[in-house]
Amino acid sequence: MKTNLLALGLILFSSIAVFAQKSPVFITDGSAIHGYDAVAYFKDGKAVKGDSHFSFSWNAGNWFFANKENLDAFKANPEKYAPQYGGYCAYGLADGHKAPTDPDAWMIVGGKLYLNYNKDVQQKWLKKQQEFIQTADKNWPALKDKE
């Protein structure tokens, strides 16, 4: 009986520890980047809501796509299409913290997708974009697993 209780306690403790970890991907309502199609930013040049019929679990997040073609493209090379910094705000990362993002505040720079908190923050980010990207790149390793 004692052994069973101890085992149950260990299972519960490990489950809580797993759920307490912060994801390196910005997730809302169980989906990465608000359920928007990461590939569509590159192929359609706009933010497109994904469809739950075309989903893929990758890097601790559920990713949704507008169609099978985009899903297949992401599956073949997720690093090519996934937003930088797990979909957290590029400006926030440059400022030393994680911040949520607006799927409509986006930009592709050097073949990489960057998201921002909102369009006002994006305007600030654009003023020193390369400098902010360099700083965010340096900050991301230390911040990606933090709350």
PDB file of C-alpha atoms in Angstrom:
ATOM      1  CA  MET A   1       0.000   0.000   0.000  1.00  0.00           C
ATOM      2  CA  LYS A   2       2.821   2.417   0.959  1.00  0.00           C
ATOM      3  CA  THR A   3       4.649   1.593  -2.273  1.00  0.00           C
ATOM      4  CA  ASN A   4       1.509   2.251  -4.336  1.00  0.00           C
ATOM      5  CA  LEU A   5       0.952   5.614  -2.631  1.00  0.00           C
ATOM      6  CA  LEU A   6       4.581   6.574  -3.142  1.00  0.00           C
ATOM      7  CA  ALA A   7       4.393   5.601  -6.832  1.00  0.00           C
ATOM      8  CA  LEU A   8       1.157   7.571  -7.248  1.00  0.00           C
ATOM      9  CA  GLY A   9       2.764  10.572  -5.566  1.00  0.00           C
ATOM     10  CA  LEU A  10       5.740  10.425  -7.917  1.00  0.00           C
ATOM     11  CA  ILE A  11       3.466  10.182 -10.955  1.00  0.00           C
ATOM     12  CA  LEU A  12       1.414  13.180  -9.829  1.00  0.00           C
ATOM     13  CA  PHE A  13       4.530  15.210  -9.030  1.00  0.00           C
ATOM     14  CA  SER A  14       6.070  14.497 -12.433  1.00  0.00           C
ATOM     15  CA  SER A  15       2.804  15.331 -14.184  1.00  0.00           C
ATOM     16  CA  ILE A  16       2.626  18.671 -12.397  1.00  0.00           C
ATOM     17  CA  ALA A  17       6.265  19.388 -13.278  1.00  0.00           C
ATOM     18  CA  VAL A  18       5.589  18.692 -16.959  1.00  0.00           C
ATOM     19  CA  PHE A  19       2.521  20.957 -17.031  1.00  0.00           C
ATOM     20  CA  ALA A  20       4.367  23.704 -15.151  1.00  0.00           C
ATOM     21  CA  GLN A  21       7.060  23.980 -17.838  1.00  0.00           C
ATOM     22  CA  LYS A  22       6.627  26.921 -20.183  1.00  0.00           C
ATOM     23  CA  SER A  23       6.497  26.021 -23.832  1.00  0.00           C
ATOM     24  CA  PRO A  24       9.134  27.471 -26.165  1.00  0.00           C
ATOM     25  CA  VAL A  25       6.225  28.072 -28.579  1.00  0.00           C
ATOM     26  CA  PHE A  26       3.575  30.763 -28.080  1.00  0.00           C
ATOM     27  CA  ILE A  27       0.363  28.775 -27.591  1.00  0.00           C
ATOM     28  CA  THR A  28      -3.194  30.051 -27.183  1.00  0.00           C
ATOM     29  CA  ASP A  29      -6.243  27.827 -26.896  1.00  0.00           C
ATOM     30  CA  GLY A  30      -4.035  24.790 -27.571  1.00  0.00           C
ATOM     31  CA  SER A  31      -2.670  26.086 -30.853  1.00  0.00           C
ATOM     32  CA  ALA A  32       0.610  27.648 -31.942  1.00  0.00           C
ATOM     33  CA  ILE A  33       0.476  31.244 -33.197  1.00  0.00           C
ATOM     34  CA  HIS A  34      -3.278  31.605 -32.567  1.00  0.00           C
ATOM     35  CA  GLY A  35      -4.043  28.797 -35.011  1.00  0.00           C
ATOM     36  CA  TYR A  36      -2.746  30.724 -38.010  1.00  0.00           C
ATOM     37  CA  ASP A  37      -1.056  29.006 -40.934  1.00  0.00           C
ATOM     38  CA  ALA A  38       2.705  29.653 -40.726  1.00  0.00           C
ATOM     39  CA  VAL A  39       3.222  28.620 -44.356  1.00  0.00           C
ATOM     40  CA  ALA A  40       0.579  31.060 -45.654  1.00  0.00           C
ATOM     41  CA  TYR A  41       2.696  34.028 -44.562  1.00  0.00           C
ATOM     42  CA  PHE A  42       5.311  32.895 -47.086  1.00  0.00           C
ATOM     43  CA  LYS A  43       3.057  31.577 -49.855  1.00  0.00           C
ATOM     44  CA  ASP A  44       0.079  33.958 -49.670  1.00  0.00           C
ATOM     45  CA  GLY A  45       1.793  37.000 -48.179  1.00  0.00           C
ATOM     46  CA  LYS A  46      -0.877  37.372 -45.497  1.00  0.00           C
ATOM     47  CA  ALA A  47      -2.151  35.997 -42.196  1.00  0.00           C
ATOM     48  CA  VAL A  48      -4.518  33.077 -42.853  1.00  0.00           C
ATOM     49  CA  LYS A  49      -6.381  31.173 -40.154  1.00  0.00           C
ATOM     50  CA  GLY A  50      -5.589  27.462 -40.194  1.00  0.00           C
ATOM     51  CA  ASP A  51      -8.126  24.635 -40.269  1.00  0.00           C
ATOM     52  CA  SER A  52      -8.194  21.937 -37.573  1.00  0.00           C
ATOM     53  CA  HIS A  53      -8.504  19.311 -40.339  1.00  0.00           C
ATOM     54  CA  PHE A  54      -4.946  20.177 -41.367  1.00  0.00           C
ATOM     55  CA  SER A  55      -2.971  20.057 -38.126  1.00  0.00           C
ATOM     56  CA  PHE A  56       0.450  18.898 -37.040  1.00  0.00           C
ATOM     57  CA  SER A  57       1.998  18.592 -33.584  1.00  0.00           C
ATOM     58  CA  TRP A  58       5.527  19.983 -33.537  1.00  0.00           C
ATOM     59  CA  ASN A  59       7.843  21.551 -30.961  1.00  0.00           C
ATOM     60  CA  ALA A  60       5.288  21.436 -28.098  1.00  0.00           C
ATOM     61  CA  GLY A  61       2.549  23.075 -30.166  1.00  0.00           C
ATOM     62  CA  ASN A  62      -0.379  22.182 -32.410  1.00  0.00           C
ATOM     63  CA  TRP A  63       0.042  23.930 -35.752  1.00  0.00           C
ATOM     64  CA  PHE A  64      -2.912  24.505 -38.081  1.00  0.00           C
ATOM     65  CA  PHE A  65      -2.875  25.055 -41.836  1.00  0.00           C
ATOM     66  CA  ALA A  66      -5.326  26.318 -44.429  1.00  0.00           C
ATOM     67  CA  ASN A  67      -4.830  23.317 -46.706  1.00  0.00           C
ATOM     68  CA  LYS A  68      -2.992  20.018 -47.146  1.00  0.00           C
ATOM     69  CA  GLU A  69      -0.313  21.572 -49.356  1.00  0.00           C
ATOM     70  CA  ASN A  70       0.715  23.980 -46.582  1.00  0.00           C
ATOM     71  CA  LEU A  71       0.580  21.216 -43.973  1.00  0.00           C
ATOM     72  CA  ASP A  72       2.856  19.038 -46.111  1.00  0.00           C
ATOM     73  CA  ALA A  73       5.280  21.924 -46.687  1.00  0.00           C
ATOM     74  CA  PHE A  74       5.515  22.562 -42.937  1.00  0.00           C
ATOM     75  CA  LYS A  75       5.964  18.863 -42.141  1.00  0.00           C
ATOM     76  CA  ALA A  76       8.810  18.673 -44.662  1.00  0.00           C
ATOM     77  CA  ASN A  77      10.671  21.658 -43.160  1.00  0.00           C
ATOM     78  CA  PRO A  78       9.091  23.215 -40.051  1.00  0.00           C
ATOM     79  CA  GLU A  79      12.154  25.342 -39.263  1.00  0.00           C
ATOM     80  CA  LYS A  80      11.746  27.103 -42.607  1.00  0.00           C
ATOM     81  CA  TYR A  81       8.193  28.252 -41.835  1.00  0.00           C
ATOM     82  CA  ALA A  82       7.867  28.465 -38.043  1.00  0.00           C
ATOM     83  CA  PRO A  83       8.128  32.000 -36.691  1.00  0.00           C
ATOM     84  CA  GLN A  84      11.292  33.023 -34.925  1.00  0.00           C
ATOM     85  CA  TYR A  85      11.349  32.841 -31.126  1.00  0.00           C
ATOM     86  CA  GLY A  86       8.532  30.306 -31.056  1.00  0.00           C
ATOM     87  CA  GLY A  87       6.053  32.922 -32.226  1.00  0.00           C
ATOM     88  CA  TYR A  88       6.679  35.262 -29.285  1.00  0.00           C
ATOM     89  CA  CYS A  89       7.055  38.979 -29.999  1.00  0.00           C
ATOM     90  CA  ALA A  90      10.392  39.802 -31.650  1.00  0.00           C
ATOM     91  CA  TYR A  91      10.424  43.262 -30.051  1.00  0.00           C
ATOM     92  CA  GLY A  92       9.689  41.806 -26.598  1.00  0.00           C
ATOM     93  CA  LEU A  93      12.540  39.314 -26.965  1.00  0.00           C
ATOM     94  CA  ALA A  94      14.899  42.153 -27.865  1.00  0.00           C
ATOM     95  CA  ASP A  95      13.692  43.908 -24.702  1.00  0.00           C
ATOM     96  CA  GLY A  96      14.482  40.797 -22.636  1.00  0.00           C
ATOM     97  CA  HIS A  97      11.061  39.211 -22.116  1.00  0.00           C
ATOM     98  CA  LYS A  98       8.459  37.023 -23.794  1.00  0.00           C
ATOM     99  CA  ALA A  99       5.285  38.685 -25.023  1.00  0.00           C
ATOM    100  CA  PRO A 100       2.260  37.372 -26.928  1.00  0.00           C
ATOM    101  CA  THR A 101       1.710  38.287 -30.554  1.00  0.00           C
ATOM    102  CA  ASP A 102      -0.933  39.418 -33.012  1.00  0.00           C
ATOM    103  CA  PRO A 103      -1.005  37.216 -36.138  1.00  0.00           C
ATOM    104  CA  ASP A 104      -1.605  40.336 -38.243  1.00  0.00           C
ATOM    105  CA  ALA A 105       1.594  42.029 -36.991  1.00  0.00           C
ATOM    106  CA  TRP A 106       4.147  40.046 -38.962  1.00  0.00           C
ATOM    107  CA  MET A 107       7.051  40.420 -41.350  1.00  0.00           C
ATOM    108  CA  ILE A 108       9.395  38.157 -43.251  1.00  0.00           C
ATOM    109  CA  VAL A 109      13.014  39.309 -42.989  1.00  0.00           C
ATOM    110  CA  GLY A 110      15.842  37.348 -44.546  1.00  0.00           C
ATOM    111  CA  GLY A 111      13.507  34.420 -45.244  1.00  0.00           C
ATOM    112  CA  LYS A 112      12.375  34.215 -41.597  1.00  0.00           C
ATOM    113  CA  LEU A 113       8.968  34.979 -40.105  1.00  0.00           C
ATOM    114  CA  TYR A 114       8.800  37.445 -37.204  1.00  0.00           C
ATOM    115  CA  LEU A 115       5.697  38.299 -35.197  1.00  0.00           C
ATOM    116  CA  ASN A 116       5.043  41.297 -32.964  1.00  0.00           C
ATOM    117  CA  TYR A 117       2.727  42.086 -30.053  1.00  0.00           C
ATOM    118  CA  ASN A 118       0.601  44.398 -32.229  1.00  0.00           C
ATOM    119  CA  LYS A 119       0.987  46.796 -35.143  1.00  0.00           C
ATOM    120  CA  ASP A 120       2.041  49.716 -32.906  1.00  0.00           C
ATOM    121  CA  VAL A 121       4.877  47.667 -31.420  1.00  0.00           C
ATOM    122  CA  GLN A 122       5.753  46.488 -34.920  1.00  0.00           C
ATOM    123  CA  GLN A 123       6.278  50.111 -35.980  1.00  0.00           C
ATOM    124  CA  LYS A 124       8.794  50.556 -33.135  1.00  0.00           C
ATOM    125  CA  TRP A 125      10.475  47.269 -34.094  1.00  0.00           C
ATOM    126  CA  LEU A 126      10.806  48.377 -37.723  1.00  0.00           C
ATOM    127  CA  LYS A 127      12.824  51.465 -36.761  1.00  0.00           C
ATOM    128  CA  LYS A 128      15.798  49.348 -35.601  1.00  0.00           C
ATOM    129  CA  GLN A 129      14.773  45.989 -37.006  1.00  0.00           C
ATOM    130  CA  GLN A 130      18.230  44.505 -37.607  1.00  0.00           C
ATOM    131  CA  GLU A 131      19.499  45.644 -34.215  1.00  0.00           C
ATOM    132  CA  PHE A 132      16.404  44.210 -32.481  1.00  0.00           C
ATOM    133  CA  ILE A 133      16.754  40.903 -34.343  1.00  0.00           C
ATOM    134  CA  GLN A 134      20.407  40.593 -33.279  1.00  0.00           C
ATOM    135  CA  THR A 135      19.533  41.319 -29.644  1.00  0.00           C
ATOM    136  CA  ALA A 136      16.526  38.966 -29.676  1.00  0.00           C
ATOM    137  CA  ASP A 137      18.689  36.220 -31.214  1.00  0.00           C
ATOM    138  CA  LYS A 138      21.110  36.605 -28.284  1.00  0.00           C
ATOM    139  CA  ASN A 139      18.289  36.697 -25.687  1.00  0.00           C
ATOM    140  CA  TRP A 140      16.238  33.762 -26.998  1.00  0.00           C
ATOM    141  CA  PRO A 141      18.364  30.865 -25.657  1.00  0.00           C
ATOM    142  CA  ALA A 142      18.089  32.176 -22.093  1.00  0.00           C
ATOM    143  CA  LEU A 143      14.397  33.106 -22.362  1.00  0.00           C
ATOM    144  CA  LYS A 144      12.848  30.310 -24.406  1.00  0.00           C
ATOM    145  CA  ASP A 145      12.084  28.007 -21.467  1.00  0.00           C
ATOM    146  CA  LYS A 146      11.175  30.750 -18.947  1.00  0.00           C
ATOM    147  CA  GLU A 147       7.704  31.808 -17.853  1.00  0.00           C
TER     148      GLU A 147
END
